[in-house]
Amino acid sequence: MTQTQALTKTLVFPLDVQSGNESLLHDARLECRRVFTEVLRLNYDGWDWNRIEDVVEQNADLVQNTAQRIIDKAFEALTQYYDYDDWGRPWYKHETFPLRMNYGEGYNLFLEDETVRFRISAKPYNHVKGELRGTQDQFDLLAQAIEDDDWHVGTAEALCRNGREELHVTVTNETAEVGAKTAAETVIGVDINEDCIALAALTEHGIEDSIVIDYPEIKEERHRYFTMRKRMQEAGQTAFNDVFRDKEQRFVHDQLHTVSRRVVEWIQRLRFDSPVIVFEDLTDMRDDIEYGTRMNRRLHSLPFAKLRDFITYKAAWHGIPSDDVDPEYTSQQCPVCGHTERANRHKKRFKCRECEHQDHADRGAGVSVGQKWLRKQNNRNVPALNTLPQVRKWELRRQASGPVDGPTVASDTAQGHHPDGIRGVSDQSTGRSSGA
């Protein structure tokens, strides 16, 4: 049982400029940056947004619809700032800026034999033409989007990355098939934390598998950048602060893409029957957190929603639906006996005060999320979990040897050995071990 859903994908093509002045793209990006910062400046001066749009669009040295796209991008940044304040007040002072365009207006694409030609309106009545370069898979997908009535080509951005001109094109499949949530047979419970994400696959008959994907560098790098920015602010070096903020955003963005890819790869590799990915609904989390200045800064700035969006997006392209549940007590509830108590959890170690079941705390929370989703469904059995499989860990890191290629099983430790035969799971944060 499936349902149709519109899904959008971004395709990246290097540009082979063959006619027109390539410097036009550079000049157009400078003008885009000026338009963006002008919108922000007028907003901070108290102008009405409708008036800002009219004035800035009229004075922009860009194709009209391109100017509108840049103005919209500035308004999106302001909305994000006012709603969440994740990265501080928006501004843009650097040279590199994407030239954002509508298909058929700011840019156009033409299929010719075994290649695709492009025409970009960098400035009014000034075009840059040439051919796209890229992989055959991307060309096939782009050709399908151009020719198929169920697909369409959307907004694109021309930008310079590592000295190379590129065109990032969005294509949308309006009738993509995604599995129905209610027909799912395997529930993938997800628990997202500041340094790892735990996944537990459940059916009505029991738990199929589980894994904890560690990404400690996100937390470490964010703390490092925070320390550098704070010292620079104290020294009055605000320009460097903006540079480091951009580097931090790019680092976190790339890491979250890697983590979300690992999640979907794990689900695909194990070939679960009709899976659904279930998250905790953290919509109002920011309003509920009040743990003091330091913890508030750490937790309020964590990109939980962005990681969830990346996973949902990548999974949907493989036909896997997503859903959410109320997050209340999922990290405190014992997945075996159901006893709920705050004292059950200590950092990464979970030990039930009622039945003495021990587990990796985040994996246990993932199991509880899956159980809670099953309880929400009509006529669905919630399995009794007397035993849970060994916790496997998959760590993402940027060391010289590269990332770990696959999940690893934590070995027994002296403290982790239990007389009942339960193996220990290493807890790096506390030095203790919890049974798996």
XYZ file of C-alpha atoms in Angstrom:
436
model
C 0.000 0.000 0.000
C 1.525 3.306 -1.113
C 0.617 6.961 -1.385
C 1.821 9.663 -3.772
C 3.903 12.576 -2.538
C 5.861 15.429 -4.142
C 9.615 14.969 -3.577
C 12.368 17.417 -4.527
C 16.007 16.611 -5.232
C 18.996 18.888 -5.953
C 21.311 17.964 -8.843
C 24.808 19.474 -9.058
C 26.389 20.147 -12.473
C 29.777 21.792 -13.218
C 29.451 24.429 -15.957
C 31.401 24.458 -19.207
C 30.977 28.087 -20.277
C 31.291 28.370 -24.066
C 29.849 31.804 -24.912
C 29.286 34.991 -23.002
C 31.612 36.487 -20.412
C 32.116 34.161 -17.432
C 32.787 37.189 -15.234
C 29.085 38.065 -15.689
C 28.268 35.279 -13.222
C 30.710 36.767 -10.711
C 29.227 40.267 -11.146
C 25.672 38.892 -10.833
C 26.562 37.164 -7.553
C 27.986 40.415 -6.200
C 24.709 42.141 -7.101
C 22.763 39.320 -5.420
C 24.796 39.866 -2.270
C 24.049 43.596 -2.402
C 20.304 42.916 -2.798
C 20.346 40.446 0.101
C 22.149 42.795 2.498
C 19.982 45.736 1.399
C 16.847 43.827 2.388
C 18.350 43.098 5.803
C 19.465 46.711 6.283
C 16.042 48.150 5.443
C 14.386 45.608 7.731
C 16.591 46.695 10.638
C 15.701 50.312 9.802
C 12.045 49.427 10.391
C 10.719 49.320 6.828
C 7.570 47.357 5.991
C 8.381 44.147 4.076
C 6.060 44.972 1.168
C 7.777 48.336 0.707
C 11.209 46.693 0.963
C 10.298 44.243 -1.794
C 9.081 46.959 -4.170
C 12.050 49.306 -3.662
C 14.824 46.694 -3.726
C 13.392 44.872 -6.754
C 13.107 48.125 -8.713
C 16.736 49.113 -8.020
C 18.307 45.666 -8.566
C 20.550 45.176 -11.615
C 19.176 41.671 -12.145
C 16.458 39.922 -14.115
C 13.210 40.698 -12.280
C 12.350 37.165 -11.153
C 15.973 36.604 -10.013
C 15.779 39.727 -7.838
C 12.519 38.395 -6.377
C 14.177 35.059 -5.512
C 17.038 36.821 -3.678
C 14.590 39.020 -1.779
C 12.613 35.920 -0.794
C 15.831 34.302 0.430
C 16.544 37.318 2.648
C 13.006 37.194 4.059
C 13.461 33.461 4.773
C 16.661 34.221 6.716
C 14.869 36.899 8.727
C 11.923 34.596 9.460
C 14.318 31.877 10.657
C 16.085 34.412 12.874
C 12.876 35.693 14.458
C 11.436 32.190 14.947
C 14.479 30.274 16.197
C 17.581 32.486 16.452
C 19.742 29.413 15.782
C 22.773 31.165 14.372
C 22.360 34.786 15.404
C 21.316 37.834 13.417
C 21.492 37.164 9.634
C 23.963 39.118 7.528
C 26.118 38.455 4.479
C 29.485 40.157 3.993
C 31.396 37.658 1.860
C 31.892 37.667 -1.878
C 30.538 34.205 -2.734
C 26.744 34.334 -3.075
C 24.451 32.071 -5.119
C 22.642 33.463 -8.145
C 19.118 32.115 -7.575
C 16.885 31.784 -10.658
C 13.559 30.383 -11.884
C 13.535 27.794 -14.660
C 12.477 29.266 -17.991
C 13.061 32.821 -16.777
C 16.422 33.288 -15.081
C 17.882 30.177 -16.705
C 16.925 27.538 -19.270
C 18.059 24.022 -20.193
C 18.016 22.314 -23.603
C 18.400 18.591 -24.334
C 20.707 17.989 -27.294
C 21.720 14.464 -28.278
C 23.786 13.182 -25.330
C 24.290 16.493 -23.556
C 22.336 19.304 -21.906
C 22.988 22.932 -22.813
C 22.256 25.859 -20.496
C 21.526 29.563 -20.817
C 21.776 31.778 -17.730
C 20.491 35.369 -17.699
C 23.203 36.764 -15.435
C 22.134 40.369 -16.032
C 19.238 41.853 -18.055
C 19.888 41.057 -21.760
C 23.276 39.465 -20.904
C 23.470 35.671 -21.163
C 26.052 33.027 -20.347
C 25.785 29.823 -22.404
C 27.459 26.423 -22.467
C 27.081 22.755 -21.522
C 26.454 20.982 -18.230
C 28.938 18.407 -16.960
C 28.090 15.635 -14.518
C 27.308 11.953 -14.010
C 25.029 9.951 -16.266
C 22.609 9.281 -13.388
C 22.120 12.995 -12.857
C 21.666 13.628 -16.580
C 19.049 10.849 -16.748
C 17.138 12.323 -13.819
C 17.305 15.833 -15.303
C 16.100 14.575 -18.706
C 13.181 12.819 -17.011
C 12.283 16.021 -15.142
C 12.306 18.016 -18.408
C 10.293 15.519 -20.480
C 7.965 13.774 -17.985
C 4.659 15.474 -17.124
C 4.837 14.090 -13.560
C 8.128 15.903 -12.970
C 9.194 19.534 -13.205
C 12.413 21.534 -13.046
C 12.440 24.214 -10.363
C 14.685 26.906 -8.927
C 18.432 26.676 -9.578
C 21.470 28.397 -8.069
C 24.649 29.284 -9.976
C 27.595 29.470 -7.604
C 31.367 29.184 -7.513
C 32.724 26.392 -5.305
C 36.435 25.641 -4.996
C 37.092 27.832 -8.014
C 34.607 25.937 -10.205
C 31.364 27.315 -11.627
C 28.401 25.064 -10.790
C 24.657 24.969 -11.356
C 22.537 23.402 -8.602
C 19.176 22.442 -10.136
C 16.127 21.289 -8.159
C 13.843 18.686 -9.749
C 10.529 17.546 -8.289
C 8.631 14.306 -8.764
C 4.997 15.236 -8.139
C 3.772 11.621 -7.949
C 6.544 9.803 -6.062
C 5.311 6.656 -4.306
C 5.903 6.506 -0.547
C 4.681 3.698 1.679
C 1.585 4.331 3.804
C 2.422 4.828 7.487
C -0.546 2.837 8.737
C 0.459 -0.204 6.662
C 3.998 -0.343 8.071
C 5.169 -3.675 9.486
C 8.515 -2.511 10.899
C 8.777 0.551 13.143
C 12.153 2.310 13.248
C 12.170 4.203 16.570
C 14.589 7.151 16.486
C 16.133 9.034 19.398
C 18.207 12.093 18.378
C 20.793 13.482 20.799
C 23.534 16.093 20.661
C 26.250 13.468 20.065
C 24.472 10.413 18.618
C 21.300 9.039 17.062
C 19.852 5.700 18.207
C 17.723 3.487 15.942
C 15.657 0.482 16.996
C 13.641 -1.637 14.532
C 10.518 -3.250 16.053
C 7.733 -5.438 14.725
C 4.677 -6.753 16.533
C 6.722 -9.885 17.322
C 9.783 -8.256 18.855
C 12.874 -6.173 18.118
C 14.643 -6.904 14.839
C 17.840 -4.902 15.217
C 19.273 -1.672 16.636
C 22.244 0.624 16.219
C 23.689 3.796 17.763
C 25.394 6.172 15.317
C 27.830 8.447 17.136
C 28.781 11.862 15.768
C 30.878 13.382 18.604
C 32.618 15.876 16.336
C 29.477 17.975 15.862
C 29.323 18.683 19.596
C 33.103 19.160 19.850
C 33.347 21.488 16.861
C 30.358 23.581 17.941
C 31.911 24.047 21.372
C 35.268 24.968 19.766
C 33.676 27.546 17.479
C 31.628 28.946 20.372
C 34.820 29.431 22.411
C 36.606 31.146 19.507
C 33.667 33.460 18.787
C 33.357 34.400 22.446
C 37.042 35.314 22.669
C 36.838 37.315 19.433
C 33.767 39.192 20.639
C 35.589 40.066 23.858
C 38.481 41.379 21.739
C 36.122 43.315 19.444
C 37.008 41.235 16.351
C 33.478 40.962 14.935
C 34.569 40.335 11.314
C 36.299 37.101 12.281
C 33.194 36.096 14.201
C 31.156 36.093 10.950
C 33.800 33.996 9.175
C 33.802 31.344 11.872
C 29.998 31.291 12.014
C 29.870 30.420 8.300
C 32.478 27.681 8.725
C 30.510 26.211 11.623
C 27.287 26.157 9.608
C 28.965 24.409 6.674
C 30.617 21.840 8.937
C 27.392 20.976 10.779
C 25.429 20.889 7.499
C 27.879 18.409 5.926
C 27.975 16.229 9.041
C 24.178 16.058 9.243
C 24.003 14.986 5.592
C 26.496 12.201 6.357
C 24.552 11.036 9.420
C 21.210 11.039 7.575
C 22.770 9.022 4.744
C 24.041 6.446 7.253
C 20.558 6.112 8.773
C 18.883 5.409 5.431
C 21.714 3.088 4.352
C 21.268 1.026 7.530
C 17.520 0.694 6.969
C 17.993 -0.289 3.329
C 20.790 -2.747 3.972
C 18.774 -4.762 6.498
C 15.733 -4.851 4.182
C 13.055 -4.439 6.841
C 9.486 -5.266 5.798
C 7.464 -2.081 5.060
C 9.393 0.240 7.441
C 8.240 3.545 8.897
C 10.661 5.923 10.617
C 9.247 7.371 13.847
C 10.705 10.457 15.536
C 9.953 12.279 18.760
C 7.826 15.366 18.125
C 10.142 18.122 19.393
C 8.147 21.039 17.964
C 7.775 22.826 21.311
C 11.064 21.650 22.784
C 12.610 25.142 22.811
C 9.764 26.513 24.928
C 10.096 23.740 27.504
C 13.889 23.727 28.038
C 15.169 25.687 31.044
C 18.310 24.094 32.443
C 20.475 27.168 33.013
C 22.459 29.403 30.662
C 25.094 26.878 29.547
C 22.759 23.925 28.919
C 20.135 26.160 27.317
C 22.737 27.401 24.820
C 23.783 23.843 23.967
C 20.303 22.392 23.600
C 18.538 25.363 21.997
C 21.145 25.504 19.228
C 21.138 21.799 18.372
C 19.829 21.173 14.817
C 17.357 18.413 15.762
C 14.800 19.553 13.188
C 17.376 19.788 10.385
C 18.644 16.231 10.984
C 15.083 14.932 11.075
C 14.288 16.757 7.809
C 17.383 15.296 6.124
C 16.479 11.752 7.195
C 12.815 12.152 6.210
C 13.769 13.579 2.813
C 16.322 10.884 1.973
C 14.074 8.074 3.217
C 11.080 9.311 1.201
C 13.096 9.010 -2.031
C 13.364 5.304 -1.234
C 9.626 5.011 -0.509
C 10.002 5.005 3.306
C 7.435 7.137 5.199
C 7.997 9.002 8.484
C 5.849 9.833 11.508
C 6.219 11.165 15.062
C 5.037 10.531 18.620
C 4.828 12.468 21.876
C 8.367 12.453 23.360
C 7.188 12.497 26.984
C 9.131 10.036 29.182
C 10.610 8.051 26.266
C 14.101 8.305 27.797
C 12.897 7.407 31.307
C 10.587 4.482 30.515
C 11.844 0.924 30.763
C 11.185 -0.878 27.446
C 10.883 -4.224 29.262
C 8.575 -3.611 32.234
C 7.291 -0.113 31.439
C 8.406 1.419 34.751
C 9.006 5.161 34.327
C 11.306 7.086 36.627
C 13.846 9.836 36.083
C 16.404 7.939 38.157
C 16.331 5.083 35.611
C 18.721 7.044 33.401
C 22.181 8.348 34.205
C 23.933 9.889 31.186
C 24.347 7.052 28.647
C 23.447 4.291 31.092
C 19.894 3.057 31.668
C 19.091 0.808 34.639
C 15.462 0.224 35.570
C 14.817 0.694 39.300
C 11.972 -1.837 39.090
C 13.198 -4.821 37.034
C 16.929 -3.882 36.902
C 17.012 -4.102 33.098
C 20.153 -2.375 31.776
C 20.717 -0.824 28.370
C 22.353 1.959 26.416
C 20.086 4.861 27.383
C 19.639 6.245 23.869
C 18.966 2.845 22.311
C 16.358 2.248 25.031
C 14.714 5.570 24.159
C 14.567 4.514 20.498
C 12.833 1.288 21.531
C 10.335 3.264 23.631
C 9.572 5.544 20.663
C 8.780 2.482 18.519
C 6.581 0.986 21.251
C 4.697 4.248 21.697
C 3.955 4.431 17.953
C 2.571 0.874 17.957
C 0.287 1.742 20.883
C -1.150 4.630 18.840
C -2.277 2.293 16.054
C -5.564 0.381 16.124
C -5.331 -3.375 16.693
C -1.524 -3.446 16.777
C 0.379 -5.661 19.186
C 3.143 -4.133 21.315
C 5.758 -6.877 21.750
C 7.028 -8.001 25.137
C 10.780 -7.397 25.120
C 12.368 -9.766 27.607
C 15.767 -9.478 25.920
C 17.289 -6.964 23.533
C 20.034 -7.545 20.942
C 23.600 -6.377 21.425
C 24.084 -2.645 20.994
C 26.165 -1.849 17.925
C 27.845 1.501 17.456
C 28.774 3.281 14.254
C 30.996 6.299 14.782
C 31.481 9.081 12.247
C 34.834 10.801 12.462
C 37.287 12.704 10.282
C 40.549 11.067 11.370
C 43.285 10.139 8.906
C 41.902 6.630 8.535
C 38.525 8.050 7.517
C 35.081 7.155 8.884
C 34.298 3.721 10.219
C 32.956 1.643 7.332
C 30.275 -0.094 9.339
C 28.802 -0.745 12.749
C 30.971 -2.184 15.476
C 29.996 -4.041 18.653
C 31.239 -2.615 21.907
C 33.394 -5.179 23.737
C 33.077 -6.403 27.298
C 34.701 -4.346 30.025
C 35.706 -5.345 33.518
C 32.870 -3.310 35.007
C 30.539 -4.389 32.229
C 30.669 -8.109 32.978
C 27.489 -9.306 34.673
C 26.996 -12.663 36.373
C 23.776 -13.274 34.444
C 25.690 -13.388 31.167
C 24.652 -9.987 29.835
C 27.484 -8.368 27.935
C 28.571 -4.822 28.703
C 28.233 -1.870 26.387
C 31.034 0.656 26.751
C 29.894 4.078 27.936
C 32.536 6.541 26.796
C 31.082 9.439 28.735
C 31.103 7.808 32.154
C 33.523 4.905 31.930
C 30.724 2.613 33.129
C 29.012 -0.086 31.154
C 25.404 -1.000 30.615
C 24.028 -4.380 29.672
C 22.828 -5.032 26.164
